GROMACS .gro file of N, CA and C in nm:
model
  201
    1MET      N    1   0.089  -0.135   0.014
    1MET     CA    2  -0.019   0.011   0.026
    1MET      C    3   0.067   0.141   0.005
    2ASP      N    4   0.161   0.100   0.076
    2ASP     CA    5   0.261   0.261   0.108
    2ASP      C    6   0.385   0.280  -0.065
    3ASN      N    7   0.343   0.177  -0.150
    3ASN     CA    8   0.459   0.163  -0.266
    3ASN      C    9   0.332   0.225  -0.351
    4PHE      N   10   0.230   0.206  -0.368
    4PHE     CA   11   0.134   0.274  -0.466
    4PHE      C   12   0.062   0.428  -0.381
    5ILE      N   13   0.103   0.458  -0.268
    5ILE     CA   14   0.060   0.624  -0.291
    5ILE      C   15   0.252   0.659  -0.314
    6VAL      N   16   0.307   0.617  -0.301
    6VAL     CA   17   0.490   0.707  -0.324
    6VAL      C   18   0.500   0.709  -0.470
    7ARG      N   19   0.433   0.612  -0.512
    7ARG     CA   20   0.402   0.578  -0.684
    7ARG      C   21   0.292   0.710  -0.743
    8LEU      N   22   0.195   0.689  -0.684
    8LEU     CA   23   0.066   0.832  -0.711
    8LEU      C   24   0.108   0.948  -0.673
    9SER      N   25   0.201   0.931  -0.530
    9SER     CA   26   0.255   1.088  -0.553
    9SER      C   27   0.390   1.111  -0.651
   10GLY      N   28   0.429   1.048  -0.715
   10GLY     CA   29   0.532   1.086  -0.797
   10GLY      C   30   0.465   1.113  -0.915
   11ILE      N   31   0.355   1.059  -0.943
   11ILE     CA   32   0.261   1.085  -1.075
   11ILE      C   33   0.219   1.169  -1.046
   12THR      N   34   0.173   1.233  -0.951
   12THR     CA   35   0.088   1.370  -0.951
   12THR      C   36   0.150   1.480  -0.957
   13THR      N   37   0.300   1.464  -0.913
   13THR     CA   38   0.388   1.597  -0.881
   13THR      C   39   0.479   1.629  -1.048
   14LEU      N   40   0.472   1.494  -1.097
   14LEU     CA   41   0.528   1.471  -1.222
   14LEU      C   42   0.411   1.584  -1.285
   15LEU      N   43   0.291   1.510  -1.286
   15LEU     CA   44   0.175   1.577  -1.345
   15LEU      C   45   0.099   1.766  -1.362
   16ASN      N   46   0.167   1.759  -1.197
   16ASN     CA   47   0.165   1.908  -1.186
   16ASN      C   48   0.242   2.021  -1.265
   17PRO      N   49   0.376   2.019  -1.281
   17PRO     CA   50   0.386   2.158  -1.422
   17PRO      C   51   0.332   2.123  -1.564
   18ILE      N   52   0.294   1.952  -1.579
   18ILE     CA   53   0.231   1.993  -1.684
   18ILE      C   54   0.114   1.983  -1.754
   19MET      N   55   0.063   2.016  -1.637
   19MET     CA   56  -0.094   2.065  -1.609
   19MET      C   57  -0.117   2.232  -1.601
   20THR      N   58   0.021   2.278  -1.567
   20THR     CA   59   0.032   2.394  -1.502
   20THR      C   60   0.061   2.435  -1.712
   21PHE      N   61   0.137   2.410  -1.729
   21PHE     CA   62   0.186   2.474  -1.888
   21PHE      C   63   0.027   2.451  -1.973
   22LEU      N   64  -0.008   2.308  -1.956
   22LEU     CA   65  -0.177   2.344  -2.063
   22LEU      C   66  -0.264   2.442  -1.986
   23LEU      N   67  -0.282   2.462  -1.923
   23LEU     CA   68  -0.375   2.557  -1.862
   23LEU      C   69  -0.306   2.746  -1.896
   24LEU      N   70  -0.140   2.745  -1.898
   24LEU     CA   71  -0.109   2.854  -1.956
   24LEU      C   72  -0.153   2.833  -2.088
   25LEU      N   73  -0.115   2.751  -2.138
   25LEU     CA   74  -0.122   2.736  -2.350
   25LEU      C   75  -0.276   2.779  -2.340
   26SER      N   76  -0.320   2.691  -2.295
   26SER     CA   77  -0.461   2.702  -2.338
   26SER      C   78  -0.515   2.849  -2.283
   27ALA      N   79  -0.493   2.969  -2.203
   27ALA     CA   80  -0.487   3.086  -2.215
   27ALA      C   81  -0.455   3.147  -2.255
   28VAL      N   82  -0.390   3.180  -2.332
   28VAL     CA   83  -0.287   3.192  -2.416
   28VAL      C   84  -0.429   3.184  -2.586
   29PHE      N   85  -0.403   3.072  -2.593
   29PHE     CA   86  -0.468   3.074  -2.717
   29PHE      C   87  -0.670   3.161  -2.702
   30PHE      N   88  -0.675   3.117  -2.586
   30PHE     CA   89  -0.843   3.190  -2.563
   30PHE      C   90  -0.795   3.285  -2.600
   31LEU      N   91  -0.688   3.413  -2.512
   31LEU     CA   92  -0.684   3.558  -2.524
   31LEU      C   93  -0.660   3.617  -2.708
   32LEU      N   94  -0.611   3.536  -2.744
   32LEU     CA   95  -0.548   3.549  -2.904
   32LEU      C   96  -0.705   3.520  -2.939
   33HIS      N   97  -0.774   3.428  -2.943
   33HIS     CA   98  -0.907   3.411  -2.982
   33HIS      C   99  -1.017   3.497  -2.947
   34MET      N  100  -0.976   3.582  -2.869
   34MET     CA  101  -1.047   3.703  -2.807
   34MET      C  102  -1.030   3.792  -2.873
   35LYS      N  103  -0.891   3.859  -2.905
   35LYS     CA  104  -0.850   3.905  -2.932
   35LYS      C  105  -0.907   3.922  -3.093
   36GLU      N  106  -0.912   3.835  -3.147
   36GLU     CA  107  -0.967   3.834  -3.282
   36GLU      C  108  -1.110   3.864  -3.318
   37GLN      N  109  -1.166   3.794  -3.235
   37GLN     CA  110  -1.329   3.886  -3.222
   37GLN      C  111  -1.313   3.973  -3.156
   38VAL      N  112  -1.262   4.026  -3.130
   38VAL     CA  113  -1.276   4.210  -3.076
   38VAL      C  114  -1.250   4.272  -3.200
   39ASP      N  115  -1.123   4.218  -3.285
   39ASP     CA  116  -1.098   4.324  -3.374
   39ASP      C  117  -1.230   4.274  -3.492
   40LYS      N  118  -1.274   4.142  -3.520
   40LYS     CA  119  -1.393   4.131  -3.641
   40LYS      C  120  -1.543   4.274  -3.544
   41VAL      N  121  -1.534   4.235  -3.436
   41VAL     CA  122  -1.621   4.307  -3.399
   41VAL      C  123  -1.605   4.458  -3.425
   42GLU      N  124  -1.481   4.523  -3.399
   42GLU     CA  125  -1.428   4.648  -3.412
   42GLU      C  126  -1.479   4.716  -3.542
   43SER      N  127  -1.481   4.641  -3.614
   43SER     CA  128  -1.443   4.644  -3.773
   43SER      C  129  -1.549   4.633  -3.769
   44TYR      N  130  -1.647   4.547  -3.735
   44TYR     CA  131  -1.836   4.559  -3.783
   44TYR      C  132  -1.896   4.704  -3.692
   45PHE      N  133  -1.846   4.716  -3.582
   45PHE     CA  134  -1.856   4.856  -3.568
   45PHE      C  135  -1.844   5.047  -3.661
   46ARG      N  136  -1.736   4.980  -3.676
   46ARG     CA  137  -1.657   5.079  -3.750
   46ARG      C  138  -1.737   5.121  -3.940
   47SER      N  139  -1.795   4.986  -3.985
   47SER     CA  140  -1.853   5.007  -4.088
   47SER      C  141  -1.966   5.025  -4.043
   48ILE      N  142  -2.029   4.990  -3.931
   48ILE     CA  143  -2.211   5.066  -3.932
   48ILE      C  144  -2.176   5.206  -3.891
   49ALA      N  145  -2.074   5.285  -3.833
   49ALA     CA  146  -2.051   5.385  -3.806
   49ALA      C  147  -2.008   5.490  -3.949
   50LEU      N  148  -1.977   5.456  -4.029
   50LEU     CA  149  -1.925   5.494  -4.190
   50LEU      C  150  -2.090   5.466  -4.251
   51SER      N  151  -2.159   5.371  -4.258
   51SER     CA  152  -2.296   5.381  -4.309
   51SER      C  153  -2.315   5.481  -4.209
   52LEU      N  154  -2.374   5.486  -4.096
   52LEU     CA  155  -2.441   5.619  -4.033
   52LEU      C  156  -2.435   5.724  -4.078
   53GLN      N  157  -2.279   5.738  -4.109
   53GLN     CA  158  -2.194   5.913  -4.157
   53GLN      C  159  -2.282   5.983  -4.270
   54ARG      N  160  -2.269   5.881  -4.405
   54ARG     CA  161  -2.262   5.863  -4.498
   54ARG      C  162  -2.437   5.905  -4.525
   55ILE      N  163  -2.507   5.865  -4.475
   55ILE     CA  164  -2.661   5.831  -4.389
   55ILE      C  165  -2.708   5.998  -4.358
   56SER      N  166  -2.581   6.047  -4.276
   56SER     CA  167  -2.623   6.180  -4.224
   56SER      C  168  -2.588   6.238  -4.330
   57ASP      N  169  -2.445   6.286  -4.394
   57ASP     CA  170  -2.401   6.328  -4.501
   57ASP      C  171  -2.518   6.353  -4.631
   58ARG      N  172  -2.573   6.293  -4.646
   58ARG     CA  173  -2.638   6.263  -4.793
   58ARG      C  174  -2.764   6.345  -4.705
   59MET      N  175  -2.821   6.314  -4.578
   59MET     CA  176  -3.015   6.362  -4.554
   59MET      C  177  -2.931   6.555  -4.530
   60SER      N  178  -2.871   6.576  -4.476
   60SER     CA  179  -2.826   6.717  -4.456
   60SER      C  180  -2.779   6.769  -4.587
   61ASP      N  181  -2.729   6.719  -4.681
   61ASP     CA  182  -2.742   6.767  -4.804
   61ASP      C  183  -2.862   6.756  -4.860
   62ASN      N  184  -2.931   6.674  -4.873
   62ASN     CA  185  -3.071   6.731  -4.914
   62ASN      C  186  -3.139   6.775  -4.812
   63ASN      N  187  -3.112   6.829  -4.728
   63ASN     CA  188  -3.166   6.988  -4.665
   63ASN      C  189  -3.176   7.109  -4.710
   64ASN      N  190  -3.004   7.069  -4.717
   64ASN     CA  191  -2.945   7.219  -4.765
   64ASN      C  192  -2.982   7.257  -4.929
   65GLN      N  193  -2.990   7.153  -5.026
   65GLN     CA  194  -3.081   7.167  -5.133
   65GLN      C  195  -3.193   7.205  -5.127
   66GLY      N  196  -3.274   7.145  -5.087
   66GLY     CA  197  -3.415   7.184  -5.052
   66GLY      C  198  -3.457   7.339  -4.951
   67GLY      N  199  -3.410   7.307  -4.870
   67GLY     CA  200  -3.400   7.494  -4.815
   67GLY      C  201  -3.329   7.567  -4.873
   0.00000   0.00000   0.00000
């Protein structure tokens, strides 16, 4: 029984840095993925802002011509 516990503690000691490395690696990939998603949303909002600006410019041009 003592031999089993010693082997088990050796395995858990070995797995601890491996699991820490995998956790950090997955965190880095998650952050990179989130950065990509934020960039997509940012470009989407810029597109909406440009479209609204064009609509506003057209409406002000029409109001200036009619008035």
